[in-house]
C-alpha atoms as an extended CHARMM CRD file, in Angstrom:
* protein
*
       214  EXT
         1         1  MET       CA              0.4270000000       -0.0940000000       -0.0430000000  PROA      1               0.0000000000
         2         2  ARG       CA              2.8170000000        2.6500000000        0.7510000000  PROA      2               0.0000000000
         3         3  LYS       CA              4.7210000000        2.3650000000       -2.7660000000  PROA      3               0.0000000000
         4         4  ARG       CA              1.2770000000        3.7040000000       -4.1330000000  PROA      4               0.0000000000
         5         5  TRP       CA              1.7200000000        6.3090000000       -1.9350000000  PROA      5               0.0000000000
         6         6  ARG       CA              4.8020000000        8.0610000000       -3.6470000000  PROA      6               0.0000000000
         7         7  TRP       CA              3.1260000000       10.9920000000       -4.8520000000  PROA      7               0.0000000000
         8         8  LEU       CA              1.6120000000       12.4930000000       -2.1870000000  PROA      8               0.0000000000
         9         9  PRO       CA              4.9890000000       14.6640000000       -1.6440000000  PROA      9               0.0000000000
        10        10  ALA       CA              4.8290000000       15.5660000000       -6.0050000000  PROA      10              0.0000000000
        11        11  CYS       CA              0.9290000000       16.7080000000       -5.3100000000  PROA      11              0.0000000000
        12        12  LEU       CA              1.7020000000       18.7030000000       -2.6000000000  PROA      12              0.0000000000
        13        13  LEU       CA              3.7510000000       20.7960000000       -4.5780000000  PROA      13              0.0000000000
        14        14  ALA       CA              1.5500000000       22.6800000000       -7.5940000000  PROA      14              0.0000000000
        15        15  ILE       CA              2.3090000000       25.6260000000       -8.4400000000  PROA      15              0.0000000000
        16        16  ALA       CA              1.7710000000       28.7420000000      -10.1830000000  PROA      16              0.0000000000
        17        17  PRO       CA              2.8120000000       32.1310000000      -12.3350000000  PROA      17              0.0000000000
        18        18  SER       CA              3.2990000000       34.4480000000       -9.5460000000  PROA      18              0.0000000000
        19        19  ALA       CA              5.7210000000       37.3010000000       -8.6830000000  PROA      19              0.0000000000
        20        20  TRP       CA              8.8750000000       37.1150000000       -7.3470000000  PROA      20              0.0000000000
        21        21  ALA       CA             11.7750000000       40.1810000000       -7.3810000000  PROA      21              0.0000000000
        22        22  GLN       CA             14.4550000000       37.4960000000       -6.6670000000  PROA      22              0.0000000000
        23        23  ALA       CA             17.4960000000       37.9670000000       -8.7880000000  PROA      23              0.0000000000
        24        24  GLY       CA             19.3970000000       34.0930000000       -7.6610000000  PROA      24              0.0000000000
        25        25  PRO       CA             17.7420000000       31.2050000000       -5.7590000000  PROA      25              0.0000000000
        26        26  ASP       CA             16.4320000000       31.6040000000       -2.7290000000  PROA      26              0.0000000000
        27        27  SER       CA             14.0280000000       29.1360000000       -1.1630000000  PROA      27              0.0000000000
        28        28  ASP       CA             11.7380000000       31.3490000000        0.7740000000  PROA      28              0.0000000000
        29        29  ALA       CA             10.7630000000       33.1370000000       -2.8570000000  PROA      29              0.0000000000
        30        30  ILE       CA             10.3190000000       29.6630000000       -4.6890000000  PROA      30              0.0000000000
        31        31  LEU       CA              8.1150000000       28.5870000000       -1.6290000000  PROA      31              0.0000000000
        32        32  ARG       CA              6.3490000000       32.2790000000       -2.4020000000  PROA      32              0.0000000000
        33        33  ALA       CA              5.6480000000       31.5960000000       -5.3170000000  PROA      33              0.0000000000
        34        34  LEU       CA              4.2570000000       27.6280000000       -4.4340000000  PROA      34              0.0000000000
        35        35  ALA       CA              1.3140000000       29.5380000000       -3.1700000000  PROA      35              0.0000000000
        36        36  ARG       CA             -1.6510000000       29.4310000000       -5.3920000000  PROA      36              0.0000000000
        37        37  PRO       CA             -5.5490000000       30.2890000000       -4.7350000000  PROA      37              0.0000000000
        38        38  VAL       CA             -7.9930000000       27.8140000000       -5.1630000000  PROA      38              0.0000000000
        39        39  PRO       CA             -9.5960000000       26.7710000000       -6.3710000000  PROA      39              0.0000000000
        40        40  ALA       CA             -6.8450000000       25.3600000000       -9.0690000000  PROA      40              0.0000000000
        41        41  ALA       CA             -5.2620000000       22.4750000000      -10.8020000000  PROA      41              0.0000000000
        42        42  THR       CA             -2.0620000000       21.3870000000      -12.8720000000  PROA      42              0.0000000000
        43        43  PRO       CA             -1.1240000000       18.1500000000      -14.8810000000  PROA      43              0.0000000000
        44        44  PHE       CA              0.9200000000       16.2840000000      -14.3420000000  PROA      44              0.0000000000
        45        45  VAL       CA              2.5970000000       13.2580000000      -15.7450000000  PROA      45              0.0000000000
        46        46  GLU       CA              4.2710000000       11.1680000000      -13.4970000000  PROA      46              0.0000000000
        47        47  VAL       CA              6.9360000000        8.4040000000      -14.7020000000  PROA      47              0.0000000000
        48        48  ARG       CA              7.9230000000        5.8570000000      -12.4110000000  PROA      48              0.0000000000
        49        49  GLU       CA             10.8940000000        2.9620000000      -12.9130000000  PROA      49              0.0000000000
        50        50  SER       CA             11.7580000000        0.0930000000      -11.1080000000  PROA      50              0.0000000000
        51        51  PRO       CA             13.2490000000       -3.4220000000      -12.1520000000  PROA      51              0.0000000000
        52        52  MET       CA             10.2550000000       -5.2500000000      -11.3910000000  PROA      52              0.0000000000
        53        53  LEU       CA              9.2760000000       -3.3320000000      -14.6060000000  PROA      53              0.0000000000
        54        54  LYS       CA              9.8460000000       -4.2760000000      -18.3480000000  PROA      54              0.0000000000
        55        55  SER       CA              9.1310000000       -0.2790000000      -19.1010000000  PROA      55              0.0000000000
        56        56  PRO       CA              9.2160000000        2.4750000000      -16.5640000000  PROA      56              0.0000000000
        57        57  LEU       CA              4.9110000000        3.1160000000      -15.8090000000  PROA      57              0.0000000000
        58        58  ARG       CA              3.8900000000        6.2630000000      -17.2440000000  PROA      58              0.0000000000
        59        59  LEU       CA              1.1770000000        8.1840000000      -15.3420000000  PROA      59              0.0000000000
        60        60  GLU       CA             -0.7590000000       10.6610000000      -16.8270000000  PROA      60              0.0000000000
        61        61  GLY       CA             -3.0730000000       13.2270000000      -14.7720000000  PROA      61              0.0000000000
        62        62  GLU       CA             -4.4650000000       16.4290000000      -13.0780000000  PROA      62              0.0000000000
        63        63  TYR       CA             -4.3080000000       17.1570000000       -9.3970000000  PROA      63              0.0000000000
        64        64  ARG       CA             -7.1740000000       19.7460000000       -8.4110000000  PROA      64              0.0000000000
        65        65  ARG       CA             -7.7490000000       21.5190000000       -5.0450000000  PROA      65              0.0000000000
        66        66  PRO       CA            -10.9620000000       22.7440000000       -4.8040000000  PROA      66              0.0000000000
        67        67  ASP       CA            -10.6120000000       24.7620000000       -1.5090000000  PROA      67              0.0000000000
        68        68  ALA       CA             -7.8230000000       24.6560000000        0.8940000000  PROA      68              0.0000000000
        69        69  GLY       CA             -8.9660000000       21.8360000000        2.8470000000  PROA      69              0.0000000000
        70        70  THR       CA             -8.9190000000       19.3030000000        0.0530000000  PROA      70              0.0000000000
        71        71  LEU       CA             -6.5660000000       17.6480000000       -2.4040000000  PROA      71              0.0000000000
        72        72  VAL       CA             -7.7640000000       15.3520000000       -5.8200000000  PROA      72              0.0000000000
        73        73  ARG       CA             -5.2690000000       13.5120000000       -7.9050000000  PROA      73              0.0000000000
        74        74  GLU       CA             -7.3180000000       11.9720000000      -10.5200000000  PROA      74              0.0000000000
        75        75  VAL       CA             -5.1150000000        9.4890000000      -12.8500000000  PROA      75              0.0000000000
        76        76  ARG       CA             -6.5020000000        9.6490000000      -16.6050000000  PROA      76              0.0000000000
        77        77  LYS       CA             -3.9750000000        7.2200000000      -18.3370000000  PROA      77              0.0000000000
        78        78  PRO       CA             -3.4800000000        4.2300000000      -18.8650000000  PROA      78              0.0000000000
        79        79  TYR       CA             -5.5770000000        3.8940000000      -16.0600000000  PROA      79              0.0000000000
        80        80  VAL       CA             -8.9480000000        6.0930000000      -14.5520000000  PROA      80              0.0000000000
        81        81  GLU       CA             -8.7910000000        6.0660000000      -10.6090000000  PROA      81              0.0000000000
        82        82  THR       CA             -9.3830000000        9.3350000000       -8.9190000000  PROA      82              0.0000000000
        83        83  THR       CA             -7.6630000000        9.4120000000       -4.6460000000  PROA      83              0.0000000000
        84        84  THR       CA             -8.9010000000       12.6620000000       -2.3230000000  PROA      84              0.0000000000
        85        85  LEU       CA             -7.6760000000       13.4210000000        1.1200000000  PROA      85              0.0000000000
        86        86  ARG       CA             -9.7400000000       15.6420000000        2.8790000000  PROA      86              0.0000000000
        87        87  ASP       CA            -10.1770000000       15.9960000000        7.4760000000  PROA      87              0.0000000000
        88        88  GLY       CA             -7.2560000000       14.0430000000        7.0820000000  PROA      88              0.0000000000
        89        89  GLN       CA             -9.2440000000       10.9420000000        5.0700000000  PROA      89              0.0000000000
        90        90  ALA       CA             -7.7050000000        9.4040000000        1.4220000000  PROA      90              0.0000000000
        91        91  THR       CA            -10.3930000000        7.6900000000       -0.6670000000  PROA      91              0.0000000000
        92        92  LEU       CA             -9.6570000000        5.4120000000       -2.7950000000  PROA      92              0.0000000000
        93        93  ALA       CA            -12.1070000000        5.5540000000       -5.7050000000  PROA      93              0.0000000000
        94        94  ARG       CA            -11.8000000000        3.1330000000       -9.0510000000  PROA      94              0.0000000000
        95        95  ALA       CA            -13.9350000000        1.6860000000      -11.2690000000  PROA      95              0.0000000000
        96        96  GLY       CA            -15.0720000000       -1.6770000000      -11.1920000000  PROA      96              0.0000000000
        97        97  LYS       CA            -14.1450000000       -1.8060000000       -7.5220000000  PROA      97              0.0000000000
        98        98  PRO       CA            -14.9310000000       -1.1000000000       -4.0380000000  PROA      98              0.0000000000
        99        99  GLU       CA            -13.8550000000        2.7240000000       -2.5190000000  PROA      99              0.0000000000
       100       100  ARG       CA            -11.1600000000        2.6000000000       -0.2410000000  PROA      100             0.0000000000
       101       101  ARG       CA            -11.2290000000        5.0910000000        2.8800000000  PROA      101             0.0000000000
       102       102  PHE       CA             -8.1890000000        4.8120000000        5.8850000000  PROA      102             0.0000000000
       103       103  ALA       CA             -6.6600000000        7.3790000000        7.7400000000  PROA      103             0.0000000000
       104       104  LEU       CA             -3.4870000000        8.9690000000        6.9870000000  PROA      104             0.0000000000
       105       105  SER       CA             -2.4260000000        8.6410000000       10.5320000000  PROA      105             0.0000000000
       106       106  ARG       CA             -2.1760000000        5.0770000000       10.3710000000  PROA      106             0.0000000000
       107       107  ALA       CA              1.0270000000        6.1690000000        8.5660000000  PROA      107             0.0000000000
       108       108  PRO       CA              3.6360000000        8.3480000000       10.3770000000  PROA      108             0.0000000000
       109       109  GLU       CA              4.6260000000        9.4100000000        6.8530000000  PROA      109             0.0000000000
       110       110  LEU       CA              1.8220000000       10.5240000000        5.7600000000  PROA      110             0.0000000000
       111       111  ALA       CA              0.5720000000       12.6800000000        8.5340000000  PROA      111             0.0000000000
       112       112  ALA       CA              4.1870000000       14.6980000000        8.4940000000  PROA      112             0.0000000000
       113       113  LEU       CA              3.7320000000       15.5410000000        4.3820000000  PROA      113             0.0000000000
       114       114  GLN       CA             -0.5490000000       16.0130000000        5.5340000000  PROA      114             0.0000000000
       115       115  ASN       CA              0.9420000000       18.1410000000        7.3530000000  PROA      115             0.0000000000
       116       116  SER       CA              3.0130000000       20.3240000000        5.3340000000  PROA      116             0.0000000000
       117       117  PHE       CA              0.3470000000       20.7720000000        2.9340000000  PROA      117             0.0000000000
       118       118  GLY       CA             -1.2930000000       23.9560000000        4.1470000000  PROA      118             0.0000000000
       119       119  ALA       CA              2.1860000000       25.6030000000        4.6760000000  PROA      119             0.0000000000
       120       120  LEU       CA              3.0010000000       24.8770000000        0.8790000000  PROA      120             0.0000000000
       121       121  LEU       CA              0.1460000000       26.2500000000       -0.2700000000  PROA      121             0.0000000000
       122       122  ALA       CA              0.3450000000       29.4080000000        2.0740000000  PROA      122             0.0000000000
       123       123  GLY       CA              3.8330000000       29.4990000000        0.5730000000  PROA      123             0.0000000000
       124       124  ASP       CA              4.9900000000       29.5720000000        5.0180000000  PROA      124             0.0000000000
       125       125  ALA       CA              9.1900000000       28.7810000000        4.7770000000  PROA      125             0.0000000000
       126       126  THR       CA              8.9670000000       29.0670000000        7.6470000000  PROA      126             0.0000000000
       127       127  ALA       CA              6.1250000000       25.7250000000        8.9090000000  PROA      127             0.0000000000
       128       128  LEU       CA              7.5510000000       23.4010000000        5.9640000000  PROA      128             0.0000000000
       129       129  ARG       CA             11.2820000000       24.7100000000        7.3540000000  PROA      129             0.0000000000
       130       130  ALA       CA              9.1790000000       22.3170000000       10.4690000000  PROA      130             0.0000000000
       131       131  HSD       CA              9.0860000000       19.2840000000        8.1400000000  PROA      131             0.0000000000
       132       132  TYR       CA             11.9520000000       19.5430000000        6.0120000000  PROA      132             0.0000000000
       133       133  THR       CA             15.0690000000       21.1880000000        5.8310000000  PROA      133             0.0000000000
       134       134  LEU       CA             15.1990000000       23.8750000000        2.6790000000  PROA      134             0.0000000000
       135       135  ASP       CA             18.6980000000       24.1560000000        0.5670000000  PROA      135             0.0000000000
       136       136  ALA       CA             18.3110000000       26.0580000000       -2.7810000000  PROA      136             0.0000000000
       137       137  GLN       CA             20.7110000000       25.8280000000       -5.3510000000  PROA      137             0.0000000000
       138       138  GLY       CA             20.9620000000       27.1020000000       -9.1360000000  PROA      138             0.0000000000
       139       139  THR       CA             19.7160000000       30.5670000000      -11.0800000000  PROA      139             0.0000000000
       140       140  ARG       CA             16.6520000000       32.4480000000      -11.2180000000  PROA      140             0.0000000000
       141       141  GLU       CA             17.0110000000       30.9370000000      -14.8430000000  PROA      141             0.0000000000
       142       142  ARG       CA             17.2370000000       27.4630000000      -13.4890000000  PROA      142             0.0000000000
       143       143  TRP       CA             17.3590000000       26.9340000000       -9.9370000000  PROA      143             0.0000000000
       144       144  ALA       CA             16.2450000000       23.6680000000       -7.7130000000  PROA      144             0.0000000000
       145       145  LEU       CA             15.1320000000       23.0440000000       -4.1330000000  PROA      145             0.0000000000
       146       146  ARG       CA             15.7630000000       19.9230000000       -2.1060000000  PROA      146             0.0000000000
       147       147  LEU       CA             13.4970000000       19.1880000000        0.6390000000  PROA      147             0.0000000000
       148       148  VAL       CA             15.0120000000       16.6900000000        3.2090000000  PROA      148             0.0000000000
       149       149  PRO       CA             12.4950000000       15.1820000000        5.7470000000  PROA      149             0.0000000000
       150       150  ARG       CA             13.7570000000       16.2470000000        9.4400000000  PROA      150             0.0000000000
       151       151  ASP       CA             11.2590000000       13.3220000000       11.3810000000  PROA      151             0.0000000000
       152       152  ARG       CA             12.7470000000        9.9570000000       11.4750000000  PROA      152             0.0000000000
       153       153  LYS       CA              9.9540000000        7.8200000000       10.6000000000  PROA      153             0.0000000000
       154       154  LEU       CA              9.3970000000        9.9100000000        7.1390000000  PROA      154             0.0000000000
       155       155  ALA       CA             13.1920000000       10.1930000000        6.4850000000  PROA      155             0.0000000000
       156       156  ALA       CA             13.0050000000        6.5240000000        6.9150000000  PROA      156             0.0000000000
       157       157  ARG       CA             10.6190000000        6.0150000000        3.4720000000  PROA      157             0.0000000000
       158       158  LEU       CA             11.9920000000        9.2930000000        1.2780000000  PROA      158             0.0000000000
       159       159  ARG       CA             15.7410000000       10.6040000000        1.0470000000  PROA      159             0.0000000000
       160       160  ASP       CA             14.5670000000       14.1090000000        0.0240000000  PROA      160             0.0000000000
       161       161  LEU       CA             12.2980000000       15.5290000000       -2.8480000000  PROA      161             0.0000000000
       162       162  VAL       CA             13.8460000000       17.9480000000       -5.3770000000  PROA      162             0.0000000000
       163       163  LEU       CA             12.3810000000       20.6070000000       -7.1760000000  PROA      163             0.0000000000
       164       164  TYR       CA             13.6070000000       21.8420000000      -10.2750000000  PROA      164             0.0000000000
       165       165  GLY       CA             12.3350000000       25.1410000000      -12.1010000000  PROA      165             0.0000000000
       166       166  SER       CA             13.2280000000       28.3120000000      -13.9690000000  PROA      166             0.0000000000
       167       167  GLY       CA             11.5880000000       31.3910000000      -12.9060000000  PROA      167             0.0000000000
       168       168  ASP       CA              8.7440000000       31.4980000000      -11.5890000000  PROA      168             0.0000000000
       169       169  GLU       CA              7.6320000000       27.5500000000      -12.5070000000  PROA      169             0.0000000000
       170       170  LEU       CA              7.8360000000       24.4670000000      -11.2570000000  PROA      170             0.0000000000
       171       171  HSD       CA              8.8500000000       21.6590000000      -14.1400000000  PROA      171             0.0000000000
       172       172  CYS       CA              9.0430000000       18.8640000000      -11.4840000000  PROA      172             0.0000000000
       173       173  ILE       CA              9.7110000000       16.7400000000       -8.8210000000  PROA      173             0.0000000000
       174       174  VAL       CA             12.4510000000       14.1150000000       -8.0730000000  PROA      174             0.0000000000
       175       175  THR       CA             11.0610000000       12.2650000000       -4.9850000000  PROA      175             0.0000000000
       176       176  THR       CA             14.0050000000        9.7020000000       -3.8380000000  PROA      176             0.0000000000
       177       177  PRO       CA             12.6740000000        7.3510000000       -1.2680000000  PROA      177             0.0000000000
       178       178  ALA       CA             14.8670000000        5.5980000000        1.3560000000  PROA      178             0.0000000000
       179       179  LYS       CA             14.8900000000        2.2620000000       -1.5100000000  PROA      179             0.0000000000
       180       180  GLY       CA             14.7680000000        1.8190000000       -4.7780000000  PROA      180             0.0000000000
       181       181  ASP       CA             14.2200000000        4.3910000000       -7.2350000000  PROA      181             0.0000000000
       182       182  ALA       CA             13.2650000000        8.0140000000       -8.1430000000  PROA      182             0.0000000000
       183       183  GLN       CA             10.1840000000        8.8090000000       -9.6650000000  PROA      183             0.0000000000
       184       184  ARG       CA              9.9430000000       12.0550000000      -11.4200000000  PROA      184             0.0000000000
       185       185  THR       CA              6.5890000000       13.7470000000      -11.6640000000  PROA      185             0.0000000000
       186       186  LEU       CA              6.1590000000       16.3740000000      -14.7080000000  PROA      186             0.0000000000
       187       187  MET       CA              4.3920000000       19.4680000000      -13.7290000000  PROA      187             0.0000000000
       188       188  GLY       CA              2.3760000000       22.5830000000      -16.1730000000  PROA      188             0.0000000000
       189       189  SER       CA              4.0310000000       23.2450000000      -19.3070000000  PROA      189             0.0000000000
       190       190  ALA       CA              6.3290000000       20.8100000000      -18.7730000000  PROA      190             0.0000000000
       191       191  ALA       CA              3.6140000000       18.0520000000      -18.4640000000  PROA      191             0.0000000000
       192       192  GLU       CA              1.6040000000       19.0230000000      -21.1760000000  PROA      192             0.0000000000
       193       193  ALA       CA              4.9850000000       19.0730000000      -23.8050000000  PROA      193             0.0000000000
       194       194  ALA       CA              5.1120000000       15.6190000000      -22.2610000000  PROA      194             0.0000000000
       195       195  THR       CA              1.1510000000       14.7440000000      -23.6060000000  PROA      195             0.0000000000
       196       196  ARG       CA              2.2000000000       16.2370000000      -26.8790000000  PROA      196             0.0000000000
       197       197  ALA       CA              5.1540000000       14.4350000000      -27.2410000000  PROA      197             0.0000000000
       198       198  GLY       CA              3.7560000000       11.1130000000      -26.2600000000  PROA      198             0.0000000000
       199       199  GLU       CA              6.4890000000        8.5050000000      -25.5410000000  PROA      199             0.0000000000
       200       200  THR       CA              9.1990000000       10.4000000000      -27.7930000000  PROA      200             0.0000000000
       201       201  ALA       CA              9.1920000000       12.3730000000      -24.2260000000  PROA      201             0.0000000000
       202       202  ASP       CA             12.8160000000       13.2710000000      -23.2980000000  PROA      202             0.0000000000
       203       203  ILE       CA             11.7020000000       13.2070000000      -19.7250000000  PROA      203             0.0000000000
       204       204  ALA       CA             14.6570000000       13.8810000000      -18.0350000000  PROA      204             0.0000000000
       205       205  ALA       CA             15.1570000000       17.2260000000      -19.8790000000  PROA      205             0.0000000000
       206       206  LEU       CA             11.7710000000       17.8690000000      -19.7950000000  PROA      206             0.0000000000
       207       207  CYS       CA             11.8450000000       17.8510000000      -15.7790000000  PROA      207             0.0000000000
       208       208  ARG       CA             15.7440000000       19.4550000000      -15.6830000000  PROA      208             0.0000000000
       209       209  ASP       CA             14.2620000000       22.1910000000      -18.7720000000  PROA      209             0.0000000000
       210       210  GLY       CA             10.7980000000       22.6420000000      -19.0010000000  PROA      210             0.0000000000
       211       211  ASP       CA              9.1470000000       23.0660000000      -23.0870000000  PROA      211             0.0000000000
       212       212  ILE       CA             11.6900000000       25.3920000000      -23.6710000000  PROA      212             0.0000000000
       213       213  ALA       CA              9.5270000000       25.1900000000      -26.9640000000  PROA      213             0.0000000000
       214       214  GLY       CA              6.7130000000       27.1190000000      -25.4180000000  PROA      214             0.0000000000
C-alpha cells in the first residue's frame, strides 16, 4: 500500500506563476511562488522506474484543489483512478472496485506530509522548515530546491524531494525514496509538453529544463 502513496509529495507542490523579485535562488522566494489560491488545477505526468517493470510506468492526469482543505489526484491514463485527501482521510475510487477509505494517521510519513500541505499552499517557509531542511541552488533562470525530511520515520521512507524550475514555474519534482528508484513528476507546461510528445518525450530533459519550445 505504501508504494501507492509515493506520489503524495508531488501533489503537495503544484505551482502557478506569481511575483518573484529575487535575482537568484532563494528558498523563501521559491516557496512564495508555490502559493496559489483555490480552486486550482494542474496537469501532471508521472514516470516510475523499477527493476520489477519491463518498462517505466507512465501516469497522466491532473491534481485539483477545489478548496483549501481538499486535494484530489485524478489519474486518467493508463487507467482511471481518483484519490481524495480531506480532513485527515484518504478516499480511493477506481472503476469496478469498491471505494476504499483510511486515516492518514495510520502512516506517520503521510501524516507529516499532510501537515506540510497548508504550509506549501501558503508559501510559508517557516512552517515548512518544521518538517524539512531546505537548500536552494542554481540561478533564477534554472533553480533547484531540495527538501530533506527532519522526521526520522519520514526519513526512513523518503530520502529527499528535489524541485526543478525556472523563474516562477515549477517543471518537475524528483522523489527519491530511502530505498528504490527515484520518481519524476512533471508539472504544468512540462507535463503538457510530455503529453503532446507521447512516448517519445524526453522526460529527463523536460524535468531539468521544462518546455523550452514554450
